[in-house]
PDB file of C-alpha atoms in Angstrom:
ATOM      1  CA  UNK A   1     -33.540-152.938  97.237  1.00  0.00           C
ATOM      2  CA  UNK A   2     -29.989-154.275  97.542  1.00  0.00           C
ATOM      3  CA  UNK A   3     -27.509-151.718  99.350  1.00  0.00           C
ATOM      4  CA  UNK A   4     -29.264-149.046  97.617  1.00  0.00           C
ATOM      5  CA  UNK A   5     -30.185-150.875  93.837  1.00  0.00           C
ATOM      6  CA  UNK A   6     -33.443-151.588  92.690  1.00  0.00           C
ATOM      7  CA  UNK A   7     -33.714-155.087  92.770  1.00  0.00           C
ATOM      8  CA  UNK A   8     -36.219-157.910  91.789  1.00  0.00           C
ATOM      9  CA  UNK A   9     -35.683-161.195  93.312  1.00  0.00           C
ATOM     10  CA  UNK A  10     -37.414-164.220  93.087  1.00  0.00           C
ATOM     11  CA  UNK A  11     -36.615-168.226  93.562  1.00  0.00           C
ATOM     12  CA  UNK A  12     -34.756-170.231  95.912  1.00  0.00           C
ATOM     13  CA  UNK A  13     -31.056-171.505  96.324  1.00  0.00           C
ATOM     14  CA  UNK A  14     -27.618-170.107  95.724  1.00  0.00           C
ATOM     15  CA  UNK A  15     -28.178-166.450  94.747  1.00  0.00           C
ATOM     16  CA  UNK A  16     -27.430-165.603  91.076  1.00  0.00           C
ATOM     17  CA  UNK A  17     -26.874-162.311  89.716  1.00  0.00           C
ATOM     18  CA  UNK A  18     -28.812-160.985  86.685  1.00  0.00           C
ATOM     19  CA  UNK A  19     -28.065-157.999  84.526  1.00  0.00           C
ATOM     20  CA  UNK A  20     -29.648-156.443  81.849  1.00  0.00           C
ATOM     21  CA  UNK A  21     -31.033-153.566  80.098  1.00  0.00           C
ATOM     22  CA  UNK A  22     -34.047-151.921  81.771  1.00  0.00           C
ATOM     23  CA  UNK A  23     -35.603-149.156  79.939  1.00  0.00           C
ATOM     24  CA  UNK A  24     -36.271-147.645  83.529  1.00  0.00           C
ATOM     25  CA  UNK A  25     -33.938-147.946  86.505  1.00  0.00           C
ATOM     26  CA  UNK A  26     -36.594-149.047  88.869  1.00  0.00           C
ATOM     27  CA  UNK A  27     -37.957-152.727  89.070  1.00  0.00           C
ATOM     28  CA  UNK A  28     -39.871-153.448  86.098  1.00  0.00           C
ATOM     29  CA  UNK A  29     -44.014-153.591  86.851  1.00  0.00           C
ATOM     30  CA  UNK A  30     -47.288-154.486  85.235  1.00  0.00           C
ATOM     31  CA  UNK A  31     -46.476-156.329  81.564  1.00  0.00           C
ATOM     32  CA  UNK A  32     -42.667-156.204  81.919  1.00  0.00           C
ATOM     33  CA  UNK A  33     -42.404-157.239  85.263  1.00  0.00           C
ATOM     34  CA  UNK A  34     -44.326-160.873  84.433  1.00  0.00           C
ATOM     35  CA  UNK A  35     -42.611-161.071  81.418  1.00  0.00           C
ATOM     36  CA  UNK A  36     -39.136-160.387  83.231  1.00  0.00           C
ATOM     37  CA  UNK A  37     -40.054-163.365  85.585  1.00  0.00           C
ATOM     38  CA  UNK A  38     -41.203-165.447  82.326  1.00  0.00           C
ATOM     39  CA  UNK A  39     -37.803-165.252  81.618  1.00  0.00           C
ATOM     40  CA  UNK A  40     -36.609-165.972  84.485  1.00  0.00           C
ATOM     41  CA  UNK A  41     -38.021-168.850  85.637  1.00  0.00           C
ATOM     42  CA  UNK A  42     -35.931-171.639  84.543  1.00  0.00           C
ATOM     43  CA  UNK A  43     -32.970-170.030  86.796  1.00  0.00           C
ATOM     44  CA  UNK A  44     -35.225-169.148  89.853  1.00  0.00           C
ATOM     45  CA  UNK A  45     -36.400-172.978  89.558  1.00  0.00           C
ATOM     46  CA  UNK A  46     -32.263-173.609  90.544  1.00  0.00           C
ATOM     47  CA  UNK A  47     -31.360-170.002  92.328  1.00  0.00           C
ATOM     48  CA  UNK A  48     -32.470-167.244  94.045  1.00  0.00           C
ATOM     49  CA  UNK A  49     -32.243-165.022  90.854  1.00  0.00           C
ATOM     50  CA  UNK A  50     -31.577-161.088  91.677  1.00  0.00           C
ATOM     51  CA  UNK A  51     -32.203-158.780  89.114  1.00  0.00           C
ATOM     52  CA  UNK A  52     -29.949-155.889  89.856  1.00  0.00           C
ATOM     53  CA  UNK A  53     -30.824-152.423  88.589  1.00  0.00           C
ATOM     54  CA  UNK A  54     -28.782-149.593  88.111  1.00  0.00           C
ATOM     55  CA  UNK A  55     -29.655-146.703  90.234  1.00  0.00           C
ATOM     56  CA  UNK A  56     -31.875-143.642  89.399  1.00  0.00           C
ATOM     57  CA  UNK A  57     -30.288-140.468  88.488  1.00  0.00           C
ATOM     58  CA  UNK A  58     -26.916-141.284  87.682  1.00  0.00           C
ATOM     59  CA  UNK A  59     -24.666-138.366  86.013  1.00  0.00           C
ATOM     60  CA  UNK A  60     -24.836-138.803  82.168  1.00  0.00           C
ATOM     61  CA  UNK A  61     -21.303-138.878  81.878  1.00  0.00           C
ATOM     62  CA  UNK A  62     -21.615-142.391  84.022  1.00  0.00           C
ATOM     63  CA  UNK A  63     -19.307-144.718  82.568  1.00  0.00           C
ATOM     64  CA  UNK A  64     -19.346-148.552  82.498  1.00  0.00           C
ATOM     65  CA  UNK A  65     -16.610-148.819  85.359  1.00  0.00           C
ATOM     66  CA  UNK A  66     -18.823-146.687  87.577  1.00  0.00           C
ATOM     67  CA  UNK A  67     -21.432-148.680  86.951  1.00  0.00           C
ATOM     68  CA  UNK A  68     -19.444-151.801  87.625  1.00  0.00           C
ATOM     69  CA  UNK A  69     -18.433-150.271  91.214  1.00  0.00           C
ATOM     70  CA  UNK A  70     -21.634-149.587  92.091  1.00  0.00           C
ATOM     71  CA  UNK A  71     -22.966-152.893  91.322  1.00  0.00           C
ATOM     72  CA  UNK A  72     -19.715-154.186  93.036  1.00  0.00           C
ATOM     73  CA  UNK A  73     -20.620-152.218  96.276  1.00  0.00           C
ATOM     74  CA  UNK A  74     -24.141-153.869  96.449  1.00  0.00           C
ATOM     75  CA  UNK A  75     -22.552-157.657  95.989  1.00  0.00           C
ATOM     76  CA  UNK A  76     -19.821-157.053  97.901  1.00  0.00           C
ATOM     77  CA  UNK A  77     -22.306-155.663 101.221  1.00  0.00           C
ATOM     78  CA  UNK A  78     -24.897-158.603 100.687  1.00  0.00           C
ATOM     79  CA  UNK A  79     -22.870-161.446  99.743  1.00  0.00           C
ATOM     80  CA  UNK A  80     -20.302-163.249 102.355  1.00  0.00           C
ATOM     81  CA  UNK A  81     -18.636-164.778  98.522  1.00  0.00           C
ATOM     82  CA  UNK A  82     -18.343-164.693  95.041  1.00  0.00           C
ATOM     83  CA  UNK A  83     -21.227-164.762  93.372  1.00  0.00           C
ATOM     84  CA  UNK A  84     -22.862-166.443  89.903  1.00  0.00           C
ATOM     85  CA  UNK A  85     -23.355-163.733  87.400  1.00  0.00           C
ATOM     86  CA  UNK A  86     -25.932-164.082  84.065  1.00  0.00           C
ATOM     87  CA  UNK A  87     -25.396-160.652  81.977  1.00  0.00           C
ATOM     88  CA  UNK A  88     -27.598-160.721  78.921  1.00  0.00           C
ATOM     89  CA  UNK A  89     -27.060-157.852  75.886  1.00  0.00           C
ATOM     90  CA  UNK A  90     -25.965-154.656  77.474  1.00  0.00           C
ATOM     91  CA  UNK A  91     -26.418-156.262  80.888  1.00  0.00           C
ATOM     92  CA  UNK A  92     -23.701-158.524  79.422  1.00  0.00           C
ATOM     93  CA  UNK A  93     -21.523-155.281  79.011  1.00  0.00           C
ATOM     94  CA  UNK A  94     -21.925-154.119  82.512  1.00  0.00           C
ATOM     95  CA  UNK A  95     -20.737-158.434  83.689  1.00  0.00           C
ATOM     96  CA  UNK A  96     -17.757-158.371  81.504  1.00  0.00           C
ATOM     97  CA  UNK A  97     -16.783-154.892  83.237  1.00  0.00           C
ATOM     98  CA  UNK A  98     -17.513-156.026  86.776  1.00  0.00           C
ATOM     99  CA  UNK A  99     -15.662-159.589  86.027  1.00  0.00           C
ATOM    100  CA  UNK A 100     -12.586-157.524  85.153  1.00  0.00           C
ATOM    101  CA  UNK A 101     -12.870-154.921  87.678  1.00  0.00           C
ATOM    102  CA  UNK A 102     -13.762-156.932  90.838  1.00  0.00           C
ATOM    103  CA  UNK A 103     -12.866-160.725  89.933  1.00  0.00           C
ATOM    104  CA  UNK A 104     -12.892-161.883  93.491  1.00  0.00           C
ATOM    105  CA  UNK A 105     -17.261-160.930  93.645  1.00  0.00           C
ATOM    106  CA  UNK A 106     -17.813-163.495  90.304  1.00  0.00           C
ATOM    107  CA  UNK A 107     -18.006-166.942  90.697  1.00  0.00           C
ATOM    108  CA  UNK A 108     -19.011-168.030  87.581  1.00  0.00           C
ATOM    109  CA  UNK A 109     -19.903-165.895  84.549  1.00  0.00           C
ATOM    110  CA  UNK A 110     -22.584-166.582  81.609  1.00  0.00           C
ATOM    111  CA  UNK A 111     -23.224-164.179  79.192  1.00  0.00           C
ATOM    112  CA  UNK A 112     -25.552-164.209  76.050  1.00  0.00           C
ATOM    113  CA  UNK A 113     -26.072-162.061  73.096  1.00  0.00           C
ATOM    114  CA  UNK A 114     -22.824-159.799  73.705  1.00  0.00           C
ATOM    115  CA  UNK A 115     -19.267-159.194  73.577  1.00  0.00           C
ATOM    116  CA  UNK A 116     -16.370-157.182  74.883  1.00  0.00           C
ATOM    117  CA  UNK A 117     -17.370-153.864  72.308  1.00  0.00           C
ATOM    118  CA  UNK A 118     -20.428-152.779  70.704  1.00  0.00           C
ATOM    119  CA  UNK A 119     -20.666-153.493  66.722  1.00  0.00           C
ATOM    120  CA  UNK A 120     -21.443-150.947  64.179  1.00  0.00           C
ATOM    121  CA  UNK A 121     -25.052-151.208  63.934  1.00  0.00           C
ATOM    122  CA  UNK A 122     -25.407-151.232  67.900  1.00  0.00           C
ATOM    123  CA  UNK A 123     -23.423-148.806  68.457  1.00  0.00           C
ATOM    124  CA  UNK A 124     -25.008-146.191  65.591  1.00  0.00           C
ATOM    125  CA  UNK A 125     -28.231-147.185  66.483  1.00  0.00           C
ATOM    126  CA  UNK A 126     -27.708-146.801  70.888  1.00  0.00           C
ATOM    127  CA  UNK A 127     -26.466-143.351  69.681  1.00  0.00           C
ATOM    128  CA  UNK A 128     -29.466-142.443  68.360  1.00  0.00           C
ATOM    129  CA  UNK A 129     -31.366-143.261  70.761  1.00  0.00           C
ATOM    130  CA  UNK A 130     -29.393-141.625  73.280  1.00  0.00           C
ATOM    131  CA  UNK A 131     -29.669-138.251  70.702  1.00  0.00           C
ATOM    132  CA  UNK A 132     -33.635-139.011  71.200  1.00  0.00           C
ATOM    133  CA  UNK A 133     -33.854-139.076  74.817  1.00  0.00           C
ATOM    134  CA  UNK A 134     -31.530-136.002  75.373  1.00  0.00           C
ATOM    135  CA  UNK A 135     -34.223-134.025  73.170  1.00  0.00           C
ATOM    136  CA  UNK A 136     -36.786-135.293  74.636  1.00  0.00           C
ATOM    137  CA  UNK A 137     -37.842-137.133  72.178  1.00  0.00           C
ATOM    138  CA  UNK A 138     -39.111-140.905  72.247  1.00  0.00           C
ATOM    139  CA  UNK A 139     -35.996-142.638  71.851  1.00  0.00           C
ATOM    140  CA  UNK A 140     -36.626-146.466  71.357  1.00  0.00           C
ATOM    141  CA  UNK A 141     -38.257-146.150  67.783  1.00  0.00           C
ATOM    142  CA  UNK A 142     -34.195-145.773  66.750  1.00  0.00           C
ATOM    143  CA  UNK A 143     -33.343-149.434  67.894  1.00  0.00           C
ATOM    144  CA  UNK A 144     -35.477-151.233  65.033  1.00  0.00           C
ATOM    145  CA  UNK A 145     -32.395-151.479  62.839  1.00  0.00           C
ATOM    146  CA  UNK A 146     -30.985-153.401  65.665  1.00  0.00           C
ATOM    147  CA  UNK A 147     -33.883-155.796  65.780  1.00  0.00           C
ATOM    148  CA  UNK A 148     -34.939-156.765  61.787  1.00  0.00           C
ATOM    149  CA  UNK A 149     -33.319-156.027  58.775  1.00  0.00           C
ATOM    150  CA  UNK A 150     -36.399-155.751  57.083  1.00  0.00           C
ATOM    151  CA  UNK A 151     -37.123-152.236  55.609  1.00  0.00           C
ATOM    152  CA  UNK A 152     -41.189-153.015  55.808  1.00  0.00           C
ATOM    153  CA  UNK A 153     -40.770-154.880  59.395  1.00  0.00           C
ATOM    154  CA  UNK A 154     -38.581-151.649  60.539  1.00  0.00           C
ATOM    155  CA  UNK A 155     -41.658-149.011  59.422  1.00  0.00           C
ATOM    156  CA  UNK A 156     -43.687-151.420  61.582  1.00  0.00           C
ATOM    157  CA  UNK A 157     -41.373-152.072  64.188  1.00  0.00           C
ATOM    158  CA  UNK A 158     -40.847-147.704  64.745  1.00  0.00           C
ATOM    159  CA  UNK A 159     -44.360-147.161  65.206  1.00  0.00           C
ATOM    160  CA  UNK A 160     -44.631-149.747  67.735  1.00  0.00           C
ATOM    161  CA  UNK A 161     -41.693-148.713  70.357  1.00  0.00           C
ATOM    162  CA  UNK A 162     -42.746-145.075  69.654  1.00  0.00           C
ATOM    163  CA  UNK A 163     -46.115-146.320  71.773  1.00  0.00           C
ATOM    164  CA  UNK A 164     -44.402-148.685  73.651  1.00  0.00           C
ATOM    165  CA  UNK A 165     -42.282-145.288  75.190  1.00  0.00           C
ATOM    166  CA  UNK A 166     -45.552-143.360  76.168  1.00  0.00           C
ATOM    167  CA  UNK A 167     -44.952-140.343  78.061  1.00  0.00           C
ATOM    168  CA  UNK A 168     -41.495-141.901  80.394  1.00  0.00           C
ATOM    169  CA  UNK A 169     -38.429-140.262  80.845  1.00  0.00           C
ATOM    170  CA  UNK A 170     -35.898-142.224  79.320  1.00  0.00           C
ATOM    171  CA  UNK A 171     -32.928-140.200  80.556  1.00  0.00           C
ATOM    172  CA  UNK A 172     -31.530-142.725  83.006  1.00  0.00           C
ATOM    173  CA  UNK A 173     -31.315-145.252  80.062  1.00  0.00           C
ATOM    174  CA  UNK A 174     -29.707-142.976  78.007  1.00  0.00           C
ATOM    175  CA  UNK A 175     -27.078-142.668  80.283  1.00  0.00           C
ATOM    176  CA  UNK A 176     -26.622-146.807  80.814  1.00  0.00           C
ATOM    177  CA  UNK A 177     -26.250-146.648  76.897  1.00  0.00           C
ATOM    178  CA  UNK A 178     -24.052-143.996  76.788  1.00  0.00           C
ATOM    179  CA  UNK A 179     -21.880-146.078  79.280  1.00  0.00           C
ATOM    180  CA  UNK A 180     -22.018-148.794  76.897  1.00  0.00           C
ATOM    181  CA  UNK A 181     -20.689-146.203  73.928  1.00  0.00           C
ATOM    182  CA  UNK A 182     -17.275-145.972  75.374  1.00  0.00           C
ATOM    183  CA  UNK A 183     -17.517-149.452  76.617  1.00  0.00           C
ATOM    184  CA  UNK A 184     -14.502-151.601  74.615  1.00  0.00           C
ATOM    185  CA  UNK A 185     -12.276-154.523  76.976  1.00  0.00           C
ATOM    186  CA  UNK A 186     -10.359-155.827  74.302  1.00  0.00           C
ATOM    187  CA  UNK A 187      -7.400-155.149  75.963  1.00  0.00           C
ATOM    188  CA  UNK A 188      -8.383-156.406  79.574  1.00  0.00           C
ATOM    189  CA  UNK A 189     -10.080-159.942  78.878  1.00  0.00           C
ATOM    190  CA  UNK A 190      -7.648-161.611  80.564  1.00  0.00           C
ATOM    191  CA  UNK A 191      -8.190-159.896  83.771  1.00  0.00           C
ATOM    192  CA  UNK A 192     -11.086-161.576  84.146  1.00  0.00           C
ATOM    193  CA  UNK A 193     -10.409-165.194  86.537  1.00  0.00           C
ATOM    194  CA  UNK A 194     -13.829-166.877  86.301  1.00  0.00           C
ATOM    195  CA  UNK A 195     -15.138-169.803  84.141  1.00  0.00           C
ATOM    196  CA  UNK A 196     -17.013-167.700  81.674  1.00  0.00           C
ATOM    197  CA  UNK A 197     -19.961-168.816  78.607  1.00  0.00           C
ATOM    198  CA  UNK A 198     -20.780-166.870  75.956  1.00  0.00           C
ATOM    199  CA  UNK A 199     -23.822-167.907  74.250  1.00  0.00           C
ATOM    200  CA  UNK A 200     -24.341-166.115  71.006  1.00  0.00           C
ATOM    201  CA  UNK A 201     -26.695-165.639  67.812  1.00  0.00           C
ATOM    202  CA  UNK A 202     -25.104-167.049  64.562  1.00  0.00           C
ATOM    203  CA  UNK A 203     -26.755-163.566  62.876  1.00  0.00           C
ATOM    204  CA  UNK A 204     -26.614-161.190  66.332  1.00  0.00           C
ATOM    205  CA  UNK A 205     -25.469-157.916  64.304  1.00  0.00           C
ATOM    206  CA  UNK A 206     -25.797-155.903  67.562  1.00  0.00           C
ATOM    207  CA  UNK A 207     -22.414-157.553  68.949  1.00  0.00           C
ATOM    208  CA  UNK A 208     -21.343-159.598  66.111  1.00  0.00           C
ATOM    209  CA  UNK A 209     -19.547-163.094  65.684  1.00  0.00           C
ATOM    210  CA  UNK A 210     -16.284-162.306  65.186  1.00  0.00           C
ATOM    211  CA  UNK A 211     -16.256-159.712  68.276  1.00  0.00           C
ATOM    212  CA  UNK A 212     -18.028-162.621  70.479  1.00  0.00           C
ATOM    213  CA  UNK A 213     -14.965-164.684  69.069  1.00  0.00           C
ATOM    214  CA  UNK A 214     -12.771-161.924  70.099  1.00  0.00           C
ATOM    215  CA  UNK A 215     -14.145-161.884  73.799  1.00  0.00           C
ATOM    216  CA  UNK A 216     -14.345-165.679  74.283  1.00  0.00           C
ATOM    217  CA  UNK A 217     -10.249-165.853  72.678  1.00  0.00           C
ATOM    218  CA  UNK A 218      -9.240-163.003  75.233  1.00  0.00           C
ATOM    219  CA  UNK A 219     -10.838-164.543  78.475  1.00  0.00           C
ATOM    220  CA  UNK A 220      -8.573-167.371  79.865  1.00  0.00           C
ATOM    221  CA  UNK A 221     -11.041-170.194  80.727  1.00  0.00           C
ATOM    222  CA  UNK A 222     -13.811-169.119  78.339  1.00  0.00           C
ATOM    223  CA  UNK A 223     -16.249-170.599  75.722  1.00  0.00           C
ATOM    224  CA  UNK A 224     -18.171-169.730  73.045  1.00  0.00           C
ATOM    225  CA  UNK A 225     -21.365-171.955  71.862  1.00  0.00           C
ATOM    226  CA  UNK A 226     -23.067-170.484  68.986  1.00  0.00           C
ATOM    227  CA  UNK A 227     -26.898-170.763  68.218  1.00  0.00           C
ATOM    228  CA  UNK A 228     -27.319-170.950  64.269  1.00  0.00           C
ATOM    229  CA  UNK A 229     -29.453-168.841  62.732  1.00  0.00           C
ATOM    230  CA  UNK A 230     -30.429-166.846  65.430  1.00  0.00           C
ATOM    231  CA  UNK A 231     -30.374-162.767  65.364  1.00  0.00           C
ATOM    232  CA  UNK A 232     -29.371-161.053  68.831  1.00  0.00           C
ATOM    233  CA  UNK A 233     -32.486-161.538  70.036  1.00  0.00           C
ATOM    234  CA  UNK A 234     -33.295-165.002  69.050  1.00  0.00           C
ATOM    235  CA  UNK A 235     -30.305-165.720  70.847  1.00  0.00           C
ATOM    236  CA  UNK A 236     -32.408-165.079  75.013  1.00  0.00           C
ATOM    237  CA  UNK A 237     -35.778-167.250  72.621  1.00  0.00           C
ATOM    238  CA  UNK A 238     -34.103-169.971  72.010  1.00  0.00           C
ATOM    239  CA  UNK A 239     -34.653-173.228  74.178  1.00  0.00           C
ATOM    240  CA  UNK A 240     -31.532-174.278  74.656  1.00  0.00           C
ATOM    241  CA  UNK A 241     -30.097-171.100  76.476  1.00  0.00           C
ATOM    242  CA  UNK A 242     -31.419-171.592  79.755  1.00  0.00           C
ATOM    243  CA  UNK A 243     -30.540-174.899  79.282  1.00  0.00           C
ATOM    244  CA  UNK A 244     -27.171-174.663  78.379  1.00  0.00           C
ATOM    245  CA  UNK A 245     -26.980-171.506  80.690  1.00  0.00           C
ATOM    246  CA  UNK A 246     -27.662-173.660  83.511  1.00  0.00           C
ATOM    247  CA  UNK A 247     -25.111-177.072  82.780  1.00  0.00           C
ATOM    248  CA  UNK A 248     -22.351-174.200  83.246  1.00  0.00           C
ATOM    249  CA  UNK A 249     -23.437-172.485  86.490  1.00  0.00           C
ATOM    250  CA  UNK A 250     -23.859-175.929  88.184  1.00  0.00           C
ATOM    251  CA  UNK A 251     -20.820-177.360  86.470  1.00  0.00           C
ATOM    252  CA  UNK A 252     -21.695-179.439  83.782  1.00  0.00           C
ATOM    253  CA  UNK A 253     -20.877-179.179  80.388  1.00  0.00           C
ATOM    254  CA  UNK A 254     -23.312-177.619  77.656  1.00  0.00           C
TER     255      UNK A 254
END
């Protein structure tokens, strides 16, 4: 735990701050934990990676500025300075929100596979799954838009999170998503004061080009490298993001 958060840590050397979506807000186990320190490992190789969590039970009505302040308590109580800060995807959200909130806790700030809003097609399909979890349904099987745009690799893709969910409660992610719903910083981009990266999918339609243009534009020492070809989440598969991930947070140029 970190002042309260859930929190998986692992590596040596400065600390660096990771954010992302968990479908539970508890540290991920069995499968997802190995695969979360798969992942991982090229930055716990250079840092002490922590994996910050949102906490359990959080109102529904949470938005992504509470969620920023909570996260900003935790830093802020275990951390005598600013911090590095890797947000990934809706994790990425959550960064941009804390950067502009509480710039004095971020050091430097790398983001991949998101942008200041949610697109269309994210933002249809989180809202769906939110619907899903609120009738407790299995929610995840309405994400496969967001992940092919392949009618026959969407059938196949359905059936698979639908087992994937099993018997959880998916309530708590619901309500991260939900944050993410009324989540838009167009207007307060340049509020944010660190060195920032945005590494983004040529064909991500979950938070698309032009709005990772958008965010990179409105952040005052900010850039943008773009991975062709690569869908949202070809952007995290792709080789050269740890790599290039890295040359920022220790200073060099990707």
């Amino acid at each position: 735990m970190m002042h309260g958060l859930p929190c998986l840590s692992a590596g040596e050397g400065p600390p660096l701050i990771v954010l992302l979506f968990t479908p539970e807000a508890a540290v991920p186990t069995g499968a997802s934990r190995r695969l979360t320190l798969r992942m991982l490992r090229p930055f716990s190789e250079r840092f002490t990676t922590h994996l910050l969590i949102r906490p359990p039970g959080l109102p529904p009505t949470t938005t992504m500025a509470q969620l920023a302040a909570v996260h900003a308590d935790a830093i802020r109580e275990t951390f005598s300075g600013p911090v590095n800060v890797l947000g990934l995807s809706t994790g990425g959200s959550l960064a941009i929100q804390l950067a502009a909130d509480h710039p004095e806790l971020v050091y430097r700030l790398v983001l991949g596979g998101t942008a200041c809003t949610l697109g269309p097609v994210g933002r249809r399909a989180q809202r769906r799954y939110i619907e899903r979890a609120r009738q407790g349904k299995r929610p995840s099987p309405a994400l496969a838009e967001m992940l092919t745009g392949s009618t026959i690799g969407r059938t196949v893709l359905k059936g698979l999170l639908w087992l994937m969910d099993g018997h959880r409660e998916h309530l708590d992610a619901a309500t991260m998503l939900s944050a993410e719903d009324g989540f838009d910083l167009r207007g307060r981009l340049h509020e944010i004061k660190a060195p920032t990266l945005l590494l983004q999918g040529e064909k991500d339609i979950v938070y698309p080009l032009d709005l990772a243009r958008q965010t990179v534009k409105g952040i005052p020492d900010a850039r943008l490298v773009v991975y062709r070809d690569r869908s949202h989440s070809g952007t995290f598969t792709d080789k050269r993001f740890a790599v290039d991930a890295l040359a920022f947070l220790q200073n060099n140029q990707p």
